Coordinates of C-alpha atoms and ligand atoms in Angstrom, one line a residue:
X1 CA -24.3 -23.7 -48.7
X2 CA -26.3 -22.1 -46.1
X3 CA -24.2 -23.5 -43.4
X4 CA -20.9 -22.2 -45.5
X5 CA -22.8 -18.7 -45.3
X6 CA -23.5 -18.6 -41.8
X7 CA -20.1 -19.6 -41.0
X8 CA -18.8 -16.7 -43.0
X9 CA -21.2 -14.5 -41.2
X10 CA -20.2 -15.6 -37.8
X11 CA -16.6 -15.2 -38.8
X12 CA -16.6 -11.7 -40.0
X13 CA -19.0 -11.4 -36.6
X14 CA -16.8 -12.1 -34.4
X15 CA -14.0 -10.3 -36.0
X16 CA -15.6 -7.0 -35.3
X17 CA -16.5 -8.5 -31.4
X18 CA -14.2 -5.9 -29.6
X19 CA -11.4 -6.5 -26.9
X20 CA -10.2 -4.2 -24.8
X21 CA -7.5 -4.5 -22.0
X22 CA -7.8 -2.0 -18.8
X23 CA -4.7 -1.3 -17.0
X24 CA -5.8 0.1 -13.6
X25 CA -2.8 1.9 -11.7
X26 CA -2.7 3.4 -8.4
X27 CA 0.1 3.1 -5.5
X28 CA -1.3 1.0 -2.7
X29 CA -4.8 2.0 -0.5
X30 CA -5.6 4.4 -3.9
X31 CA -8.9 2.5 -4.5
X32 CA -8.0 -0.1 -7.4
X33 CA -9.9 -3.1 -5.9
X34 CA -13.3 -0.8 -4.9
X35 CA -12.6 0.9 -8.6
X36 CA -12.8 -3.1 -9.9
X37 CA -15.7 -4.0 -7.9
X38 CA -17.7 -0.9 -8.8
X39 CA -17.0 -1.3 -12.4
X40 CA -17.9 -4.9 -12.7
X41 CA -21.0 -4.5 -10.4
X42 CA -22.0 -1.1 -12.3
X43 CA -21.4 -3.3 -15.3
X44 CA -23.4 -6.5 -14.3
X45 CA -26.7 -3.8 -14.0
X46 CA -26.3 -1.9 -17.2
X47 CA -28.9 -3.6 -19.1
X48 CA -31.8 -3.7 -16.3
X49 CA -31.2 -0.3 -14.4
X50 CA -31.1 3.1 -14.8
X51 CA -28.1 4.2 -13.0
X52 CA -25.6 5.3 -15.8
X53 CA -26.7 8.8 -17.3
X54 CA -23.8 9.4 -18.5
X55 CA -22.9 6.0 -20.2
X56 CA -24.1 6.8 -23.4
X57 CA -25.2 3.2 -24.8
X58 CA -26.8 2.3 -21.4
X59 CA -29.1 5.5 -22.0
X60 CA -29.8 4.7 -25.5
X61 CA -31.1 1.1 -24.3
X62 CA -28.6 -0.5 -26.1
X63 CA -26.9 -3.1 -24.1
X64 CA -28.6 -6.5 -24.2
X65 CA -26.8 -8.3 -21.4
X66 CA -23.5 -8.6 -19.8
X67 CA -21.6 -11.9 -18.1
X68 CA -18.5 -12.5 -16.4
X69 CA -16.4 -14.9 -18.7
X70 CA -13.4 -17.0 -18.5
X71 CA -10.6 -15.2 -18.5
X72 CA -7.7 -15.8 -21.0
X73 CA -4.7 -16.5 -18.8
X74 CA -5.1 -19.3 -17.2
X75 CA -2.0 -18.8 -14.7
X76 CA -3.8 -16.5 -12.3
X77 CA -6.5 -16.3 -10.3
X78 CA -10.1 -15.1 -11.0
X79 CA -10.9 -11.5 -9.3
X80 CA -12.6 -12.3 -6.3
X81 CA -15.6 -10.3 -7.3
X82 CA -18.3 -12.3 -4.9
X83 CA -16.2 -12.3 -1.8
X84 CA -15.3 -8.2 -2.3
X85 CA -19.4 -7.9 -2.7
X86 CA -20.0 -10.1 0.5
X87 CA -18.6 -7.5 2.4
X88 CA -20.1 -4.6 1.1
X89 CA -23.2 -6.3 1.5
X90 CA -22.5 -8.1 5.4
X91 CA -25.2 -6.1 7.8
X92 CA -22.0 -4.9 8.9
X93 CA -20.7 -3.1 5.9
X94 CA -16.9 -3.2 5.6
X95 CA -14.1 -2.5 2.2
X96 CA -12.6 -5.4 0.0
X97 CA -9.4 -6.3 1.9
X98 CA -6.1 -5.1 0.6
X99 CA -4.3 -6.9 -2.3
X100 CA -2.0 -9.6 -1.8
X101 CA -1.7 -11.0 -5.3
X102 CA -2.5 -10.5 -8.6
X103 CA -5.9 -11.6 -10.0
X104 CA -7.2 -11.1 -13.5
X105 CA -11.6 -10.8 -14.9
X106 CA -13.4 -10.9 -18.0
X107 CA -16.7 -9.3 -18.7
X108 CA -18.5 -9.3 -22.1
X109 CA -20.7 -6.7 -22.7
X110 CA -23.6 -7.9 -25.5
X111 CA -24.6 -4.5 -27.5
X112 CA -26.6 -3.3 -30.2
X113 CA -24.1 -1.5 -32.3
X114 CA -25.1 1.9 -34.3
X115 CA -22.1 2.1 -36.4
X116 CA -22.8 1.3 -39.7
X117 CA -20.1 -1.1 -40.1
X118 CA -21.2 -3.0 -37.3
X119 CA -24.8 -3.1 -37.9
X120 CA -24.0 -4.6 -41.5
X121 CA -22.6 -7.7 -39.7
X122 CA -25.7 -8.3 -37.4
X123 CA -27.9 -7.0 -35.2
X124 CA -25.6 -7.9 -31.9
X125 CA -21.6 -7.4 -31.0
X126 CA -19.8 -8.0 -28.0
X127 CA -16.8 -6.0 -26.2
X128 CA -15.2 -8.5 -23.6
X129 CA -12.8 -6.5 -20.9
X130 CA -9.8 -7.6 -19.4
X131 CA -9.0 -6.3 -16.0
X132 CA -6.4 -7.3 -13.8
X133 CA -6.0 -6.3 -10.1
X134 CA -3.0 -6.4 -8.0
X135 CA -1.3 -4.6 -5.0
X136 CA 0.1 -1.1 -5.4
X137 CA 3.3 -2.0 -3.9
X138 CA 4.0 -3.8 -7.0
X139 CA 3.8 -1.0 -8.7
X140 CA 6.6 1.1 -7.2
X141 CA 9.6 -1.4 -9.2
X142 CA 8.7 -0.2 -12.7
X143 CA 11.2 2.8 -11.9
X144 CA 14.0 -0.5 -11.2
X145 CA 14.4 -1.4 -14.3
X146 CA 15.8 1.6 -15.7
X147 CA 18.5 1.8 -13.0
X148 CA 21.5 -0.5 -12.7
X149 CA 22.2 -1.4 -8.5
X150 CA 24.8 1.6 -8.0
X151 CA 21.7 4.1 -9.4
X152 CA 19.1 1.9 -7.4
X153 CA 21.7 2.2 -4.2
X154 CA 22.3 5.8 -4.5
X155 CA 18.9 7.1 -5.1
X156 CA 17.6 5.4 -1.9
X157 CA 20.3 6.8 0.3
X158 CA 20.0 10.0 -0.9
X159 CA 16.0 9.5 0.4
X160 CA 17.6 9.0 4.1
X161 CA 16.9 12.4 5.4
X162 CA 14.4 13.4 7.8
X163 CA 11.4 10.7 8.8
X164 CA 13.2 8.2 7.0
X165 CA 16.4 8.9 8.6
X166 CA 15.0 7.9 11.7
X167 CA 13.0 4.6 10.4
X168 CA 16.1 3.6 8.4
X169 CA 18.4 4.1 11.8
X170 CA 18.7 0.1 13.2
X171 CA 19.2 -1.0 9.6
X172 CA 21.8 1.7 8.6
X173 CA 23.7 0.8 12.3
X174 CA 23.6 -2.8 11.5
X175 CA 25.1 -2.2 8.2
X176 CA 28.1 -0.9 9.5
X177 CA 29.4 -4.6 9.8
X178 CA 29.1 -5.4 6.2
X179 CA 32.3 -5.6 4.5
X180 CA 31.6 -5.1 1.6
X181 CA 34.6 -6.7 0.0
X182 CA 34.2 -9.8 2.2
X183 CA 33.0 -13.2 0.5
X184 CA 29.4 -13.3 0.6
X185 CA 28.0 -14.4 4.1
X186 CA 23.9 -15.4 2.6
X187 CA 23.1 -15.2 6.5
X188 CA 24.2 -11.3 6.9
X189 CA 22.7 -10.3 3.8
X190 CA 19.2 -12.7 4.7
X191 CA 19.3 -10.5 8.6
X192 CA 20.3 -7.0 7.2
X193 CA 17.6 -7.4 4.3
X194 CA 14.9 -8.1 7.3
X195 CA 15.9 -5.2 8.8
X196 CA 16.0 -3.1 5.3
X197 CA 12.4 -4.7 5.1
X198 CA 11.5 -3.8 8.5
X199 CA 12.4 -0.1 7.7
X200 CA 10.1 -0.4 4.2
X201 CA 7.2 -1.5 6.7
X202 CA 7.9 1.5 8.7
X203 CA 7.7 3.9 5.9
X204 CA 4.6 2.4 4.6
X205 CA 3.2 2.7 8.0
X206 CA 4.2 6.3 8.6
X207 CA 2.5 7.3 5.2
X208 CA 5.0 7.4 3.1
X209 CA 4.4 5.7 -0.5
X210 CA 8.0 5.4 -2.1
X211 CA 8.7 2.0 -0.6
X212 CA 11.4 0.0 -2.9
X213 CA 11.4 -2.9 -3.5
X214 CA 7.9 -3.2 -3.5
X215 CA 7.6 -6.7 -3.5
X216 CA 9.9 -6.7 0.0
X217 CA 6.9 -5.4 1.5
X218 CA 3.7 -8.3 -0.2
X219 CA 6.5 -10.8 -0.9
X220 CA 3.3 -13.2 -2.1
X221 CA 5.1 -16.5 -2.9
X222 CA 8.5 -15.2 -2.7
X223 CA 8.5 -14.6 0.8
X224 CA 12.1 -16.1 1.9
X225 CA 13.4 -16.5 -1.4
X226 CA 17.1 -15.0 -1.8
X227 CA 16.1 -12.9 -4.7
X228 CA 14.9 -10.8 -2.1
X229 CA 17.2 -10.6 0.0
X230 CA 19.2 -7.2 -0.7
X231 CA 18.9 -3.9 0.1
X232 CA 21.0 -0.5 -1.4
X233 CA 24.7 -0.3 -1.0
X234 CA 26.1 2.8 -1.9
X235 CA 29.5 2.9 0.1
X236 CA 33.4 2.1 -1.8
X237 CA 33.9 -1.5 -3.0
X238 CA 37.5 -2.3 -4.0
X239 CA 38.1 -2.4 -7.5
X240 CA 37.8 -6.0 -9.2
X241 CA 40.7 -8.4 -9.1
X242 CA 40.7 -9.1 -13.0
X243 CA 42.9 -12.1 -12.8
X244 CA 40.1 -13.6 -10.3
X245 CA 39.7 -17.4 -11.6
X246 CA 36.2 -18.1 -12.8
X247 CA 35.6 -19.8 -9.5
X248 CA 35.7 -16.7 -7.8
X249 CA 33.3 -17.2 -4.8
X250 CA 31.3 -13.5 -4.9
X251 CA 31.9 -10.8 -2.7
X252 CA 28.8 -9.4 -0.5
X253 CA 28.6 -6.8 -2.8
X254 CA 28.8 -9.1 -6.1
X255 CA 25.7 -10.4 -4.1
X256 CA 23.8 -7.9 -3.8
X257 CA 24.2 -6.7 -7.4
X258 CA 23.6 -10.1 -8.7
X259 CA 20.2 -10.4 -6.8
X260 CA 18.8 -6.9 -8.0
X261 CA 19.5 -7.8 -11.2
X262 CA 17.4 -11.1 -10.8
X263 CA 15.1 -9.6 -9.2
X264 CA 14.9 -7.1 -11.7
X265 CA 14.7 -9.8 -14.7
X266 CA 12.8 -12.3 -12.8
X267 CA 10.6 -10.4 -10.9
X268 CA 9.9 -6.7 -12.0
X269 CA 9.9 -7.4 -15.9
X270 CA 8.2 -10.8 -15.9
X271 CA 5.3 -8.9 -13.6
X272 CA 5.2 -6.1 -16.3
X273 CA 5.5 -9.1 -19.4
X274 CA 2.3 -11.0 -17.7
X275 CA 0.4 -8.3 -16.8
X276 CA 1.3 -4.6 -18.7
X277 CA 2.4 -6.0 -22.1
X278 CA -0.3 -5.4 -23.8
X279 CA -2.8 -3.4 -22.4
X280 CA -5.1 -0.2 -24.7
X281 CA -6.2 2.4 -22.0
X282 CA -5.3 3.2 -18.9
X283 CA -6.8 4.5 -15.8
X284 CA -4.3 6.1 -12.8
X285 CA -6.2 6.2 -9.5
X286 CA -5.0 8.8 -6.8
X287 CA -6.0 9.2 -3.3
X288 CA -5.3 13.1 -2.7
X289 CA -6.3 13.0 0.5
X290 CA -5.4 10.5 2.8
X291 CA -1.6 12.3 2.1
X292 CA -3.3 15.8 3.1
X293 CA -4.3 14.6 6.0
X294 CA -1.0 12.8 6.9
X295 CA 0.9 15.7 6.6
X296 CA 3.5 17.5 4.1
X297 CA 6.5 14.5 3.8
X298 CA 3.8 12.3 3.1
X299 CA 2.4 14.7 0.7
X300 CA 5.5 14.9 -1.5
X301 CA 5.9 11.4 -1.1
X302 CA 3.4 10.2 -2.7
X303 CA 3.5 12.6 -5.2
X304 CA 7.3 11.8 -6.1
X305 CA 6.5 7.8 -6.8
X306 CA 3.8 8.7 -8.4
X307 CA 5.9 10.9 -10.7
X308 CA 8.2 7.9 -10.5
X309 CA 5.8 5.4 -12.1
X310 CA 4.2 7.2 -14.6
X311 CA 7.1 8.5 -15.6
X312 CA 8.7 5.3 -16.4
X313 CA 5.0 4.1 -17.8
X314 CA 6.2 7.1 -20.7
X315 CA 3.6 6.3 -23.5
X316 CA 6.0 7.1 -26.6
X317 CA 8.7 5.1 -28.1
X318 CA 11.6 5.8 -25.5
X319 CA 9.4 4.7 -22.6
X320 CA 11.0 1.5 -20.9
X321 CA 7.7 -0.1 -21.2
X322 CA 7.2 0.5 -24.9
X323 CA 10.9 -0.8 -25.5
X324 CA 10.2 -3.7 -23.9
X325 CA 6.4 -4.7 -24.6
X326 CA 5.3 -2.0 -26.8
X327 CA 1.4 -1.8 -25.8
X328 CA -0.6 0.4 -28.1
X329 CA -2.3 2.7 -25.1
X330 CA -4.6 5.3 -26.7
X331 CA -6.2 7.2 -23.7
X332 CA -5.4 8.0 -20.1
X333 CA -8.0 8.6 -17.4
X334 CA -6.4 9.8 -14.3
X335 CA -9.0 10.2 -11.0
X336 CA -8.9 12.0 -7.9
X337 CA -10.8 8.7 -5.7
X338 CA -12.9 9.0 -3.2
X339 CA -14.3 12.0 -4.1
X340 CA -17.3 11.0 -1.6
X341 CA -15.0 12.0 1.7
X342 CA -15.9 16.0 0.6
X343 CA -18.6 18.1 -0.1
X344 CA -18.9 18.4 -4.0
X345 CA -18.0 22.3 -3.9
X346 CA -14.8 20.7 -3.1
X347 CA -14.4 18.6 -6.1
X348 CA -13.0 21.2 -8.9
X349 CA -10.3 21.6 -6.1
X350 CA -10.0 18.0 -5.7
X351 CA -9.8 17.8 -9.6
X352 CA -7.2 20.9 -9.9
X353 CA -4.8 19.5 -6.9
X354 CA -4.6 16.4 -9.1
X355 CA -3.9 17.8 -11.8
X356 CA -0.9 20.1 -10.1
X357 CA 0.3 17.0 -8.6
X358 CA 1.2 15.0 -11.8
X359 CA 1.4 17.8 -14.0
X360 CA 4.6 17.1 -15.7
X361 CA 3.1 13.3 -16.9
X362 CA 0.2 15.5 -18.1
X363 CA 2.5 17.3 -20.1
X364 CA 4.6 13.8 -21.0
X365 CA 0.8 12.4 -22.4
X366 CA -0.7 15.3 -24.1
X367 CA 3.3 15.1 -25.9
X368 CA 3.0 11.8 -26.7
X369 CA -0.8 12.7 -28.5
X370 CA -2.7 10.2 -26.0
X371 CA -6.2 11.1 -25.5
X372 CA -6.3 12.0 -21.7
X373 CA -9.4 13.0 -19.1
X374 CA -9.3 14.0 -15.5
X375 CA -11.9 13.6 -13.1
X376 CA -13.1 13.2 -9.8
X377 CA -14.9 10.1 -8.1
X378 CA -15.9 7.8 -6.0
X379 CA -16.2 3.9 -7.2
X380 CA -18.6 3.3 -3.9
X381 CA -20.4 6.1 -2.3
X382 CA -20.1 5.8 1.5
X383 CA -21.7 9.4 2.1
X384 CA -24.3 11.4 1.6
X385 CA -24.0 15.0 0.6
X386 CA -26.6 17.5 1.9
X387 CA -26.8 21.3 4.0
X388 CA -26.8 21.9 7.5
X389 CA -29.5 24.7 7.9
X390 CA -27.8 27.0 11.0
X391 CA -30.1 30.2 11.6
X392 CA -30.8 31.3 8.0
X393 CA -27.7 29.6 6.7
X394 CA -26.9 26.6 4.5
X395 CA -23.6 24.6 5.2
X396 CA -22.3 22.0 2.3
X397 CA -21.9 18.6 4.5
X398 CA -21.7 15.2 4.3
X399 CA -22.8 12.4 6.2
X400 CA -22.1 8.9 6.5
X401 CA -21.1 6.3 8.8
X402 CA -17.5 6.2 10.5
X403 CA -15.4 3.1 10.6
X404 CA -17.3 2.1 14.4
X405 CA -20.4 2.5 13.2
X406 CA -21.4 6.0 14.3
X407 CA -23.7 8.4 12.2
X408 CA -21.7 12.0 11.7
X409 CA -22.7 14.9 10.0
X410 CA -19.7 16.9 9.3
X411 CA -18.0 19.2 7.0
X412 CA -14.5 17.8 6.3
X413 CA -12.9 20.8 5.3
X414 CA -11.4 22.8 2.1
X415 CA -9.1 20.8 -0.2
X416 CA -6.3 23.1 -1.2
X417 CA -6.6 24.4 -5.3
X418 CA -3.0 24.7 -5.3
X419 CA -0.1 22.3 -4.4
X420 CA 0.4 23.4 -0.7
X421 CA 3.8 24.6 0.8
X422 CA 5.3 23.2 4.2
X423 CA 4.0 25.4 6.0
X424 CA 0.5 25.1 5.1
X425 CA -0.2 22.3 7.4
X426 CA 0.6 24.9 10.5
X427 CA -2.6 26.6 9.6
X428 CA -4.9 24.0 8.0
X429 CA -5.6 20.9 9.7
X430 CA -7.2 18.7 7.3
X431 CA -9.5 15.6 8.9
X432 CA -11.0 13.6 6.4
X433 CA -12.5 11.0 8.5
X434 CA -13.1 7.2 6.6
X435 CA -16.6 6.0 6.1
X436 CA -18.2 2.4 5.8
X437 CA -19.8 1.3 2.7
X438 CA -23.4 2.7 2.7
X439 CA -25.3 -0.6 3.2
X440 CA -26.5 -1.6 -0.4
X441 CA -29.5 -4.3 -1.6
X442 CA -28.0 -7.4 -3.5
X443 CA -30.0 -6.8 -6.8
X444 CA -29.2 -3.1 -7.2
X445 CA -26.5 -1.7 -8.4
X446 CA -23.8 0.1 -5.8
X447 CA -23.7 3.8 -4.9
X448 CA -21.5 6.3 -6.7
X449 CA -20.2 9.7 -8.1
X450 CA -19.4 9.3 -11.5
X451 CA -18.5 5.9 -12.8
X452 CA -20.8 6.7 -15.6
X453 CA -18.4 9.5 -17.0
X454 CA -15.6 7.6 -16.3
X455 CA -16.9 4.3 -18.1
X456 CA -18.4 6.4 -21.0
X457 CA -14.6 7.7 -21.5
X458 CA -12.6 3.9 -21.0
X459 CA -15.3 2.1 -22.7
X460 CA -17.8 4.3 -24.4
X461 CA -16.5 4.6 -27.8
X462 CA -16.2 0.9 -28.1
X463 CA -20.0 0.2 -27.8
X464 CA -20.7 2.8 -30.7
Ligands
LIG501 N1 -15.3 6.7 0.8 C1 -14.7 6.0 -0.1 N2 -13.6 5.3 0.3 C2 -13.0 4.5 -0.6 C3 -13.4 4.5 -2.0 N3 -12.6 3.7 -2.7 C4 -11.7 3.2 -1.8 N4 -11.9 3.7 -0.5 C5 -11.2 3.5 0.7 O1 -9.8 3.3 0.3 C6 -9.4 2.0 0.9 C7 -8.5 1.3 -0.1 O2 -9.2 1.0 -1.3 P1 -8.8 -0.3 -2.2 O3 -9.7 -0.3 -3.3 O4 -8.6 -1.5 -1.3 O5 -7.3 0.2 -2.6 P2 -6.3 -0.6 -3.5 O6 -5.7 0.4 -4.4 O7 -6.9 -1.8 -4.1 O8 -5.2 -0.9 -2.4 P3 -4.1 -2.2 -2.4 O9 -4.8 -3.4 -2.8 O10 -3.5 -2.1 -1.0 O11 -3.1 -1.8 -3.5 C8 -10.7 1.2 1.1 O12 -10.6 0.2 2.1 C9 -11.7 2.4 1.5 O13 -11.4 2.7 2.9 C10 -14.6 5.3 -2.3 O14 -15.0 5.3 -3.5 N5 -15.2 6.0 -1.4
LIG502 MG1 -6.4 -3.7 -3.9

């Protein structure tokens, strides 16, 4: 009978054990993986340091212990957590490597709960997290699957202007000798798609953001494969013969439509299936100024694919990811990163010029009645902020280390308030210079500028 009991107990115990599932966003270099690492590592220290003011439950002493666990899925790799902290912790400090492929983690945080519900069943709960990582590039299809290949086609001609004119050139030239009409010839369409991939690379490397497809560009596993291997068509294709036999042999074009749909079914939705399905709150990282610093295209750029994603992330019923996996998201944090490469009178600014960015997805969440927050930070602190004393004056700087090692003292500059104009960039040169990691001590917790607010809003409640 006693055993019966404490089976019961355990039972209802676990069923008010929490999960919650963290979809971190951000276009490539925003900062997902150092967001990841800081969160985990922040995370693994909440029950033995003192480093979260603003975490509510780590001030009230409340957390008992936290553990990586085995993750549910079983199909992807474990978040290299160990190898991202071996670098920030070399003598020579150096950032987590870029993301080739997805990888998924587990943590369960043990908590004394004060709800009274949850204090009824026990003295202990646990919330496990579920956070996957993966490159930003992947990001950039979700927009795909709400265009068929003649939208797809014409919206990334119409981009062909300017900078990208000139990338695009040798791939628009060699084009010229695809008829579109022709049976398919696999060995045009495999060379013209290196050189539509080429141009991609290109972009990415000038600064631009909007790169589609964006698994041309981290093929992963599916480097070579032939469901990569298109690119947009928007010139006349004859009209179909409709008496064709069903052994028709496909035209280029039939091709090329054929493999954008598979890659769209095969590759775009099964990555969204896997990985988005199901997820409760979601955080949207955004590097403001590595783009002010690149220059105005880049600028608009990035903010038009980010538009582009979150946009087709729409959190009602009409989004395309609530059609297809309807996830029941209810809160939104969206973060200016690396808040740590200005002085902190710059960060309202920092905060506002986010805000202006993606204001109409603002407007699409507050619609759609998700709880939403906005905030700068940094996930790891690579500077110092301080004042340079000249005469009787006090200058905001910061200092840190550059990427070769040297010690600068510098004041990086204003960040706009308001979305700048073209022109802005004639007067304003901005020059925020990366930084290393500040070396850290295995055993304490890493540097930053407020995790603790952010992890009291994505995780706070749940540890009431
Ligand atoms: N100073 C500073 N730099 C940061 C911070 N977070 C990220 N960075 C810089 O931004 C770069 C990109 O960060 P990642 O976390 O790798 O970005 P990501 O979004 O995972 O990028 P992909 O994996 O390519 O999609 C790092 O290598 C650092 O140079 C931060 O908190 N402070
Ligand atoms: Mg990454």
């Amino acid at each position: 009978m006693k055993l019966f009991r404490q089976e019961v107990s355990e039972l209802i115990h676990r069923g008010f054990d929490s999960n919650l599932k963290i979809a971190v966003t951000g276009l490539s270099r925003a900062g997902k993986t150092a967001f990841i690492t800081s969160l985990m590592n922040q995370i693994q220290y909440l029950s033995t340091h003192d480093h979260l003011p603003f975490l509510v439950a780590a001030q009230e002493r409340r957390v008992i212990g936290t553990k990586r666990v085995p993750q549910n899925n079983m199909m992807v790799s474990r978040f290299d957590y160990d190898r991202a902290m071996s670098f920030l912790h070399a003598s020579q400090t150096q950032w987590p490597e870029p993301t080739k492929d997805v990888s998924e983690t587990r943590l369960a945080i043990k908590y004394k709960p004060v709800k009274r519900s949850k204090r009824l069943l026990g003295k202990t709960a646990t919330l496990s997290l579920d956070i996957i990582d993966y490159p930003g590039e992947w990001l950039l299809d979700l927009p795909l699957l709400e265009m068929d290949f003649r939208q797809w086609s014409e919206q990334q001609m119409s981009l062909m202007k300017g900078q990208r004119a000139d990338l695009g050139k040798s791939w628009l030239q060699a084009c010229q000798s695809l008829d579109p009409d022709q049976e398919a010839d696999e060995q045009l369409l495999a060379s013209l798609s290196s050189a539509y991939t080429q141009y991609l690379h290109d972009c990415k490397n000038h600064g631009l953001h909007w790169v589609q497809p964006g698994r041309f560009v981290l093929p992963g596993e599916l480097a070579g494969a032939p469901v990569l291997q298109f690119f947009p068509f928007a010139g006349a294709v004859a009209e179909k013969d409709k008496k064709s036999s069903s052994r028709h042999v496909p035209t280029n074009f039939e091709l090329l439509h054929t493999r954008f749909e598979e890659y769209k079914s095969k590759v775009v939705q099964r990555f969204y299936k896997d990985y988005f399905a199901t997820f409760d709150r979601q955080v949207v990282l955004v590097d403001c100024l590595t783009p002010l610093n690149r220059g105005y295209d880049s600028f608009v750029d990035m903010q038009q694919a980010l538009i582009q994603i979150l946009q087709s992330f729409r959190y009602g019923r009409n989004g395309i990811l609530s059609r297809l996996f309807s996830p029941k998201i209810d809160k939104v944090l969206f973060c200016a990163t690396k808040a740590d490469h200005v002085t902190p009178d710059q960060h309202n600014n920092l905060m506002n010029l986010l805000d202006q960015m993606i204001y109409p997805v603002w407007q699409q969440v507050a619609y759609e009645e998700v709880e939403m927050r906005g905030m700068s930070l940094a996930s790891i602190q690579a500077t110092q902020a301080g004042y340079i004393h000249e005469s009787e004056q006090h200058h905001p700087a910061i200092q840190g280390h550059t990427l070769d090692g040297e010690l600068v003292t510098l004041y990086p500059g204003e960040v706009p308030a308001r979305l700048p104009a073209a022109d802005y960039w004639k007067s304003h040169q901005f020059d925020f210079v990366p930084f290393k990691p500040q070396p850290s001590k295995p055993g304490a917790p890493l540097p930053h500028l407020r995790m603790d607010s952010a992890l009291e809003y994505l995780i706070g409640d749940k540890l009431r």
